[in-house]
Tab-separated table of C-alpha atoms in Angstrom:
chain	number	residue	atom	x	y	z
A	1047	MET	CA	125.755	82.817	71.756
A	1048	LYS	CA	122.658	81.390	74.130
A	1049	THR	CA	123.441	77.968	76.394
A	1050	GLU	CA	120.210	76.015	75.862
A	1051	ARG	CA	118.572	75.434	79.569
A	1052	LYS	CA	119.062	71.385	79.958
A	1053	LEU	CA	116.103	70.079	82.503
A	1054	LYS	CA	117.149	68.872	85.817
A	1055	THR	CA	115.768	65.199	84.829
A	1056	LEU	CA	115.421	61.967	87.739
A	1057	ILE	CA	115.250	58.740	86.589
A	1058	ILE	CA	112.800	56.497	88.755
A	1059	ASP	CA	112.939	52.470	88.340
A	1060	ASP	CA	113.754	49.539	90.079
A	1061	GLU	CA	115.337	47.682	87.264
A	1062	GLU	CA	119.274	48.348	87.157
A	1063	PRO	CA	119.085	47.474	83.210
A	1064	ALA	CA	116.360	49.387	82.424
A	1065	ARG	CA	118.384	52.355	84.066
A	1066	GLU	CA	121.823	51.862	82.772
A	1067	ILE	CA	119.009	51.500	79.429
A	1068	LEU	CA	117.958	55.794	79.823
A	1069	ARG	CA	121.277	56.940	81.267
A	1070	HIS	CA	123.426	55.294	78.071
A	1071	TYR	CA	120.401	56.844	75.869
A	1072	LEU	CA	120.112	60.085	77.419
A	1073	ARG	CA	123.779	60.852	77.856
A	1074	ASP	CA	124.661	63.351	75.487
A	1075	HIS	CA	121.290	64.931	75.036
A	1076	PRO	CA	121.802	68.664	74.797
A	1077	SER	CA	118.536	69.397	77.163
A	1078	VAL	CA	118.735	66.369	80.011
A	1079	GLU	CA	121.083	66.486	83.545
A	1080	ILE	CA	120.195	63.126	84.806
A	1081	ILE	CA	120.040	64.472	88.919
A	1082	GLY	CA	120.062	61.219	89.954
A	1083	GLU	CA	118.550	57.846	90.426
A	1084	TYR	CA	116.459	55.892	92.183
A	1085	THR	CA	115.069	52.229	92.666
A	1086	ASP	CA	111.099	52.730	94.058
A	1087	GLY	CA	108.519	54.677	95.010
A	1088	PHE	CA	109.216	56.036	98.774
A	1089	THR	CA	112.474	57.459	97.939
A	1090	GLY	CA	111.457	58.505	94.932
A	1091	LEU	CA	108.988	60.758	96.226
A	1092	LYS	CA	111.189	62.023	98.531
A	1093	ALA	CA	113.540	62.965	95.818
A	1094	ILE	CA	111.025	65.211	93.541
A	1095	GLN	CA	110.048	66.889	96.529
A	1096	ASN	CA	113.353	67.266	98.182
A	1097	LEU	CA	115.206	68.427	94.393
A	1098	ARG	CA	111.791	69.626	92.324
A	1099	PRO	CA	113.137	68.070	88.796
A	1100	ASP	CA	111.923	69.252	85.689
A	1101	LEU	CA	111.321	66.213	84.404
A	1102	VAL	CA	110.848	62.404	85.682
A	1103	ILE	CA	111.245	59.599	83.540
A	1104	LEU	CA	108.876	56.751	86.086
A	1105	ASP	CA	108.160	53.260	85.940
A	1106	ILE	CA	104.720	52.195	86.467
A	1107	GLN	CA	105.417	49.113	87.638
A	1108	MET	CA	107.471	49.490	91.125
A	1109	PRO	CA	107.815	47.776	95.031
A	1110	LYS	CA	106.221	49.748	97.921
A	1111	LEU	CA	104.850	52.732	95.380
A	1112	THR	CA	103.450	52.672	92.016
A	1113	GLY	CA	104.342	55.340	89.743
A	1114	LEU	CA	101.159	56.283	89.945
A	1115	GLU	CA	100.468	55.889	93.131
A	1116	MET	CA	103.545	58.875	93.976
A	1117	LEU	CA	102.497	61.145	91.580
A	1118	GLU	CA	98.956	61.238	93.433
A	1119	LEU	CA	101.001	62.271	96.595
A	1120	LEU	CA	102.194	64.869	94.694
A	1121	ASP	CA	100.954	68.596	94.608
A	1122	GLU	CA	102.663	69.881	92.014
A	1123	TRP	CA	104.116	67.712	89.320
A	1124	PRO	CA	107.108	67.858	86.994
A	1125	ALA	CA	107.073	66.727	83.443
A	1126	VAL	CA	106.635	63.136	83.301
A	1127	ILE	CA	107.545	60.294	81.155
A	1128	PHE	CA	106.430	57.014	82.451
A	1129	VAL	CA	108.277	53.366	80.834
A	1130	THR	CA	106.224	50.370	81.058
A	1131	ALA	CA	105.594	47.143	80.551
A	1132	TYR	CA	102.333	45.821	78.778
A	1133	ASP	CA	99.779	47.254	80.571
A	1134	ARG	CA	96.460	47.667	79.176
A	1135	TYR	CA	94.663	49.828	81.474
A	1136	ALA	CA	98.044	51.655	82.343
A	1137	ILE	CA	97.944	52.211	78.594
A	1138	ARG	CA	94.382	52.793	78.239
A	1139	ALA	CA	94.992	55.880	80.557
A	1140	PHE	CA	97.785	56.815	78.687
A	1141	GLU	CA	96.412	57.042	75.690
A	1142	LEU	CA	93.051	59.045	76.977
A	1143	SER	CA	95.638	62.213	78.359
A	1144	ALA	CA	98.446	64.030	76.927
A	1145	VAL	CA	101.068	62.474	78.802
A	1146	ASP	CA	103.970	60.201	76.942
A	1147	TYR	CA	104.570	56.728	77.713
A	1148	LEU	CA	107.112	54.325	76.718
A	1149	LEU	CA	106.767	50.662	76.072
A	1150	LYS	CA	109.069	48.676	77.314
A	1151	PRO	CA	111.202	47.603	75.130
A	1152	PHE	CA	111.806	51.087	73.808
A	1153	SER	CA	114.591	52.839	71.257
A	1154	GLU	CA	116.827	55.506	71.667
A	1155	GLU	CA	115.106	57.190	68.940
A	1156	ARG	CA	111.172	56.889	70.397
A	1157	LEU	CA	113.047	58.064	74.048
A	1158	LYS	CA	114.220	61.263	72.644
A	1159	GLU	CA	111.192	61.987	70.591
A	1160	ALA	CA	109.449	61.919	74.262
A	1161	VAL	CA	112.021	63.972	75.559
A	1162	ASP	CA	111.883	66.588	73.217
A	1163	LYS	CA	107.775	66.767	73.633
A	1164	ALA	CA	108.904	67.134	77.387
A	1165	VAL	CA	111.291	70.121	76.580
A	1166	GLN	CA	108.262	72.001	75.033
A	1167	ARG	CA	105.795	71.705	77.731
A	1168	THR	CA	108.227	72.524	80.206
A	1169	GLY	CA	107.953	75.586	82.126
A	1170	GLY	CA	104.457	76.375	80.230
A	1171	PRO	CA	101.654	77.301	81.849
A	1172	ASN	CA	100.029	74.215	81.782
A	1173	ALA	CA	102.714	71.931	82.304
A	1174	GLY	CA	101.468	69.951	85.110
A	1175	ASP	CA	98.168	69.927	83.563
A	1176	GLU	CA	98.667	66.605	81.059
A	1177	VAL	CA	99.718	64.485	84.929
A	1178	HIS	CA	96.512	66.099	86.372
A	1179	GLY	CA	94.245	64.595	83.088
A	1180	LEU	CA	96.238	61.318	83.501
A	1181	MET	CA	96.058	60.777	87.467
A	1182	ASN	CA	91.587	61.782	86.568
A	1183	VAL	CA	92.095	59.253	84.422
A	1184	ALA	CA	93.806	56.594	85.542
A	1185	ARG	CA	91.613	56.618	89.055
A	1186	GLU	CA	88.807	55.914	86.390
A	1187	GLN	CA	90.532	53.041	84.982
A	1188	VAL	CA	90.530	51.359	88.829
A	1189	LYS	CA	87.847	48.747	89.064
A	1190	ASN	CA	89.079	47.242	92.207
A	1191	ILE	CA	90.481	48.876	95.242
A	1192	GLU	CA	92.962	46.412	96.500
A	1193	ARG	CA	94.734	48.952	98.753
A	1194	LEU	CA	94.774	52.900	99.905
A	1195	VAL	CA	97.965	55.388	100.224
A	1196	VAL	CA	97.536	58.417	102.077
A	1197	LYS	CA	99.864	60.951	103.622
A	1198	ALA	CA	99.728	62.847	107.067
A	1199	GLY	CA	102.588	65.032	107.243
A	1200	SER	CA	106.043	63.783	105.516
A	1201	ARG	CA	104.430	60.604	106.250
A	1202	ILE	CA	103.136	57.919	103.895
A	1203	HIS	CA	101.199	55.504	104.953
A	1204	ILE	CA	100.009	52.023	102.981
A	1205	LEU	CA	96.548	51.180	104.273
A	1206	SER	CA	95.168	47.468	103.111
A	1207	LEU	CA	91.427	47.346	103.319
A	1208	ASP	CA	91.666	45.092	105.979
A	1209	ALA	CA	93.450	47.860	108.513
A	1210	ILE	CA	90.376	50.470	107.368
A	1211	ARG	CA	86.998	50.021	109.204
A	1212	TYR	CA	84.393	52.805	107.953
A	1213	PHE	CA	85.051	55.933	105.355
A	1214	GLU	CA	83.540	59.335	106.744
A	1215	ALA	CA	82.605	61.627	103.569
A	1216	VAL	CA	84.125	65.388	104.445
A	1217	ASP	CA	82.845	67.869	102.301
A	1218	ASP	CA	85.607	66.963	99.182
A	1219	TYR	CA	87.405	64.503	101.026
A	1220	VAL	CA	87.419	61.283	102.601
A	1221	LYS	CA	87.913	60.582	105.944
A	1222	ILE	CA	89.319	57.092	106.597
A	1223	HIS	CA	89.142	55.556	109.735
A	1224	THR	CA	91.593	52.391	110.615
A	1225	GLY	CA	91.886	51.034	114.205
A	1226	LYS	CA	93.394	54.196	116.450
A	1227	GLU	CA	94.288	56.572	113.153
A	1228	ARG	CA	92.341	58.923	111.064
A	1229	TYR	CA	93.583	60.368	107.281
A	1230	MET	CA	91.987	62.774	105.182
A	1231	LYS	CA	92.494	61.592	101.072
A	1232	LYS	CA	90.706	63.418	98.542
A	1233	MET	CA	88.103	62.053	96.993
A	1234	THR	CA	84.479	60.574	96.703
A	1235	MET	CA	82.114	58.134	98.777
A	1236	LYS	CA	80.958	57.501	94.917
A	1237	TYR	CA	84.464	56.419	93.746
A	1238	LEU	CA	84.789	54.091	96.456
A	1239	GLU	CA	81.308	52.737	96.873
A	1240	ASP	CA	82.065	51.727	92.631
A	1241	ARG	CA	85.066	49.969	93.220
A	1242	LEU	CA	84.824	48.266	96.750
A	1243	ASP	CA	83.975	44.827	97.447
A	1244	GLY	CA	80.229	44.858	98.145
A	1245	LYS	CA	79.615	42.074	100.421
A	1246	GLU	CA	82.389	44.011	102.994
A	1247	PHE	CA	81.730	47.426	102.724
A	1248	ILE	CA	78.561	49.143	102.417
A	1249	ARG	CA	77.254	52.371	101.619
A	1250	ILE	CA	74.858	52.742	104.742
A	1251	HIS	CA	74.624	56.764	104.891
A	1252	ARG	CA	75.508	59.363	102.119
A	1253	SER	CA	77.892	60.118	104.653
A	1254	TYR	CA	79.423	56.340	105.680
A	1255	ILE	CA	80.920	53.485	103.848
A	1256	VAL	CA	81.232	50.956	107.020
A	1257	ALA	CA	83.542	47.801	106.686
A	1258	VAL	CA	80.725	44.982	107.404
A	1259	ARG	CA	83.083	43.001	109.932
A	1260	GLU	CA	82.514	46.125	112.481
A	1261	ILE	CA	79.101	46.541	112.552
A	1262	ARG	CA	78.100	44.994	116.061
A	1263	SER	CA	74.161	46.103	115.864
A	1264	ILE	CA	71.506	48.170	114.195
A	1265	GLU	CA	68.925	50.140	116.372
A	1266	LYS	CA	66.248	51.374	114.908
A	1267	TYR	CA	65.427	55.479	114.845
A	1268	GLY	CA	62.543	57.174	113.557
A	1269	ARG	CA	60.615	55.704	110.461
A	1270	GLU	CA	62.974	55.280	107.739
A	1271	SER	CA	66.496	55.581	109.494
A	1272	TYR	CA	68.463	53.626	111.952
A	1273	ILE	CA	71.985	54.118	113.988
A	1274	ALA	CA	74.876	51.248	113.119
A	1275	LEU	CA	76.669	50.541	116.242
A	1276	LEU	CA	80.250	49.403	115.649
A	1277	HIS	CA	82.541	47.323	117.943
A	1278	GLY	CA	84.383	50.396	118.542
A	1279	GLY	CA	81.557	52.171	119.946
A	1280	GLU	CA	80.763	54.477	117.308
A	1281	LYS	CA	76.997	55.410	116.114
A	1282	LEU	CA	76.623	56.399	113.054
A	1283	SER	CA	73.681	57.008	110.846
A	1284	MET	CA	71.841	54.528	108.854
A	1285	SER	CA	69.401	55.467	106.033
A	1286	GLN	CA	66.804	52.733	105.012
A	1287	GLY	CA	68.574	52.055	101.379
A	1288	GLY	CA	71.419	51.521	103.841
A	1289	MET	CA	69.627	49.092	105.570
A	1290	GLU	CA	68.682	47.458	102.222
A	1291	ARG	CA	72.235	47.334	101.148
A	1292	LEU	CA	73.170	45.586	104.476
A	1293	LYS	CA	70.363	43.111	104.455
A	1294	GLU	CA	71.639	42.090	101.062
A	1295	ALA	CA	75.294	41.677	101.591
A	1296	MET	CA	74.246	39.209	104.859
A	1297	THR	CA	72.095	37.572	102.685
A	1298	ILE	CA	69.119	37.975	105.292
C-alpha cells in the first residue's frame, strides 16, 4: 500500500493562541507534518531558507517583517496559506491572485480545505506562480511606501525613508543610497515615484529620485538640463521636468 507523502509544514505567526489552534486542527491531517513554529518574520524567513518546507502557513501582520515582506525576500517560494485579521488591502490582493487565505477566526473545515488545495498544487510545474502573482498584485495595492526591506548577502535591512538619500535606476533594479551603504532592490523607478511623498522625494531625472532635504544647490548645465549638488558631494543630472517638479515641491 502506497504511503501518502506528507507536506513538511512551517507555522509562522506571532500569536500563540493562533499557533495552538493551527496545531490542534492539523494534528491528524494525513498530508501535513509540522516541522517548526516561528513567531516573527526574521526567524521565519531563515527557517524557510534552511528547512525548505513544502508548505508555510503564514500570518500577514507580524512584528519586524510582515508576511508579504518575508516572501519578497525569497528567491523560491513554497506553497503558502495566509492567515490574517481583516485587512481590506491584503484581502483584495488575495482575491486577485490564486493564493489561499484564511480570515481569522477560521474553522477546522476551512483550514482543511486550504491545505487540500495546497496539496494539489505542491510539486506541480507552476507551484510558485500563485505566490509570484500575489506578490505582484500586493505591490500594486500599496498606496504609500513607508519603509523598504532589502537583503544584502545573508543580512536583512529595514530602511526607513528618513535614512534614504536618493534612488538610482540600474537596469531592472533600483540602487538605494543611504548614508554610507548602497542596496539593490528589484523594482522600478515609476513604482517608487507613484508611492513616495512628492514633497519629500523628487524624480529629478529618469535615473534619479532624490530626497529634497539632500539637495544643497542646483547648477545650470546646458540649455534644458541642470546638475543637482547633494550634501554628500554627489553631482546628479537633473532634467527640465525634474527642475519643474522641484520648484513645485518647494513652492518656489
